[in-house]
Coordinates of C-alpha atoms in Angstrom, one line a residue:
X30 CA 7.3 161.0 34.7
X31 CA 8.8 158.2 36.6
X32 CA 12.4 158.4 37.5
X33 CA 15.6 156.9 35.7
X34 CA 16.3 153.9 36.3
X35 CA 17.9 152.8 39.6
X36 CA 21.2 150.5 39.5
X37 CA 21.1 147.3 41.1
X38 CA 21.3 146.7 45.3
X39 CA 23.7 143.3 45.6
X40 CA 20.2 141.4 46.8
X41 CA 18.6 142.1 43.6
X42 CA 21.8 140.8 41.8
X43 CA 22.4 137.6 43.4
X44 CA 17.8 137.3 43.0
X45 CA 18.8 137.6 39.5
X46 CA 21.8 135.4 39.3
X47 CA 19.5 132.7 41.1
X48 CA 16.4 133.5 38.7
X49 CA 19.3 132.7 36.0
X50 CA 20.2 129.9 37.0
X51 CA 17.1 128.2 38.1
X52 CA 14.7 128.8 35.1
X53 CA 16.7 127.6 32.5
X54 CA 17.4 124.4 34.6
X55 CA 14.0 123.9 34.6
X56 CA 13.3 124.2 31.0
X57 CA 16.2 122.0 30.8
X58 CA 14.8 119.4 33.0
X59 CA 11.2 120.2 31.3
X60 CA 12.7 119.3 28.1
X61 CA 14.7 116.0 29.1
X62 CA 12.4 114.2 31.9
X63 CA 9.8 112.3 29.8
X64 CA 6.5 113.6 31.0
X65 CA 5.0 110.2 31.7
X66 CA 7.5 109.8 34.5
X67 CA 6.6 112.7 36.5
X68 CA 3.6 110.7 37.7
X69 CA 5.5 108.5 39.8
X70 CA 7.1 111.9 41.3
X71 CA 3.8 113.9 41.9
X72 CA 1.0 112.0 44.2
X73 CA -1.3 115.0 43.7
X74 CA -4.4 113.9 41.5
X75 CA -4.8 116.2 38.7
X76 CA -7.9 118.4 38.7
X77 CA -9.1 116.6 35.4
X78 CA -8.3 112.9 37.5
X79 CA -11.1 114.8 40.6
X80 CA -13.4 116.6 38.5
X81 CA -13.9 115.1 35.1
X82 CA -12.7 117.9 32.7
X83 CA -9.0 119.6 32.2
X84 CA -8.2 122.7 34.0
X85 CA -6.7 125.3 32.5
X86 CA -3.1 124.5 32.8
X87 CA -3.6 120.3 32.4
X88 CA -1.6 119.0 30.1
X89 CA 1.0 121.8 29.9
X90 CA 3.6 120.2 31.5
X91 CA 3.5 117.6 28.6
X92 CA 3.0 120.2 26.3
X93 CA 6.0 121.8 27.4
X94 CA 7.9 118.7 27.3
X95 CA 7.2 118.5 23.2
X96 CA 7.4 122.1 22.4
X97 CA 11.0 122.2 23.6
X98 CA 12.1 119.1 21.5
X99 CA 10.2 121.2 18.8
X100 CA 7.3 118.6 18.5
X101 CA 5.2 121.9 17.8
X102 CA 2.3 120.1 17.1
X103 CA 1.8 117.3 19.9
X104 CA 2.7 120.8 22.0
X105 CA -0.2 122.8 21.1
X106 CA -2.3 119.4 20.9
X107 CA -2.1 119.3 25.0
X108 CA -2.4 123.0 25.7
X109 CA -1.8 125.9 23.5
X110 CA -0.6 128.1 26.6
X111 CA 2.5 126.4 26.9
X112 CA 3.6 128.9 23.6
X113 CA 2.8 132.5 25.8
X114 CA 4.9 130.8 28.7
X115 CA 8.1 130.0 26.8
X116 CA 7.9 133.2 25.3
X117 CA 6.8 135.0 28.4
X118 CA 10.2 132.7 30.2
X119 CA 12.2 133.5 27.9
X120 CA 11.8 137.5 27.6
X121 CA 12.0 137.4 31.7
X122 CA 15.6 135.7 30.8
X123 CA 16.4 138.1 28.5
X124 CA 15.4 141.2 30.6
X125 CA 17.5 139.5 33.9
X126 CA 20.6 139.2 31.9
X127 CA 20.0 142.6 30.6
X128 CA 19.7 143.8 34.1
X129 CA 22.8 142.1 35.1
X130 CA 24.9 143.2 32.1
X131 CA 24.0 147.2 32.5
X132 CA 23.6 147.2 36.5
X133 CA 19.7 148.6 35.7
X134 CA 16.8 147.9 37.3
X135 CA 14.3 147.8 34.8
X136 CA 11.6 145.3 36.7
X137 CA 11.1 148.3 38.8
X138 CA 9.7 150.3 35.8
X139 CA 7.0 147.6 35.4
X140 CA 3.6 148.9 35.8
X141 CA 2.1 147.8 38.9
X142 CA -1.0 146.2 39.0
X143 CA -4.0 147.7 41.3
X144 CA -6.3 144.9 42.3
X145 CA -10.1 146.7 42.7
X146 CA -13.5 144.8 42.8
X147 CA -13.8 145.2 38.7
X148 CA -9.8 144.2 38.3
X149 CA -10.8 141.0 40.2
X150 CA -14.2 140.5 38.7
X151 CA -12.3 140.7 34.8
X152 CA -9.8 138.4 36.0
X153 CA -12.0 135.9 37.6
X154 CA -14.2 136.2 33.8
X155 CA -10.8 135.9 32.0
X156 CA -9.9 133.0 33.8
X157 CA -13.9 131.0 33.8
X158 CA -13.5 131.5 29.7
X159 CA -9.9 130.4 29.4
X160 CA -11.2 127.4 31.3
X161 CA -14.6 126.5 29.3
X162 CA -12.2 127.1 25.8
X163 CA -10.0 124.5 27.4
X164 CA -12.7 122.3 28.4
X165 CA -14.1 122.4 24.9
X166 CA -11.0 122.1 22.9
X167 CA -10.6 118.9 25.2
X168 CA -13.9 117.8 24.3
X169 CA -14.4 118.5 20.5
X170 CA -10.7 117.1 20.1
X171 CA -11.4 113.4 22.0
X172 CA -8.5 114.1 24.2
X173 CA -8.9 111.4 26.3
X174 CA -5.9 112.0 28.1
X175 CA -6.9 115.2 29.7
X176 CA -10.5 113.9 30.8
X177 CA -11.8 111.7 33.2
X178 CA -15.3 110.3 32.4
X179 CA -15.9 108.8 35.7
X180 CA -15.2 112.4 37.1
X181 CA -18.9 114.3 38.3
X182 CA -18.3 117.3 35.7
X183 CA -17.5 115.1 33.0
X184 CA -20.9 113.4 33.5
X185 CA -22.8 116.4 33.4
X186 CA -21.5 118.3 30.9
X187 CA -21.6 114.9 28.5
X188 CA -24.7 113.2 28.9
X189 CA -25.5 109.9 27.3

């Protein structure tokens, strides 16, 4: 049985306070910088701009962009995993103020995750599959906007 839960050190308070403070400014900015913009900002290429084909996270930035002006359906039209990490943000908001309010530390009760040759091996599976659904929702669906058909994966998977 794991023990009750412990109260707050002032380190972990103000690491909350901050984690307050800082994600919803960035939903905030998420939800009021037009996406096109942030090109200008970022001279990193893309990983769809190098290889071809979308990652698994391209597109979520715009997709976050029109899921918090409630455009639900451009959202999941550039990646349906921008709906888990609202939802995931916003329960992590939701737990910190909790914290705060009652003084507990309940991210200590979290289970903690033991990373073994099979742990890594599932996640590594997990994360190849998540990226051929994204690649193929990105290819049945014509979105040209995530692919790149001078890329060298693009031309291989699509042959003409």
């Amino acid at each position: 049985m794991k023990a009750p839960f412990s109260a707050l050190s002032p380190n972990e308070r103000r690491a909350r306070l901050l984690a307050l403070i800082i994600l919803p400014a960035v939903l905030f900015l998420l939800r009021n910088v037009r996406p096109d913009g942030l090109r200008t900002w970022l001279w990193i290429p893309s990983c769809g701009a190098v290889t071809g084909l979308p990652c698994i996270f391209c597109g979520t930035t715009r997709a976050l962009h029109f899921l918090l002006n409630g455009d639900f359906s451009r959202a999941l039209y550039f990646n349906w995993l921008a709906f888990p990490l609202v939802a995931v943000t916003a329960m992590l908001i939701i737990l910190l103020v909790a914290e705060l309010l009652l003084g507990c530390n309940y991210l200590a009760r979290l289970p903690t995750i033991r990373f073994t040759r099979a742990s890594l091996g599932g996640l590594f599976a997990g994360l190849l599959l998540l990226w051929c659904l994204q690649v193929y929702l990105a290819l049945s669906q014509h979105k040209h906007e995530l692919l790149n058909p001078t890329g060298p994966l693009y031309s291989l998977i699509l042959r003409q």
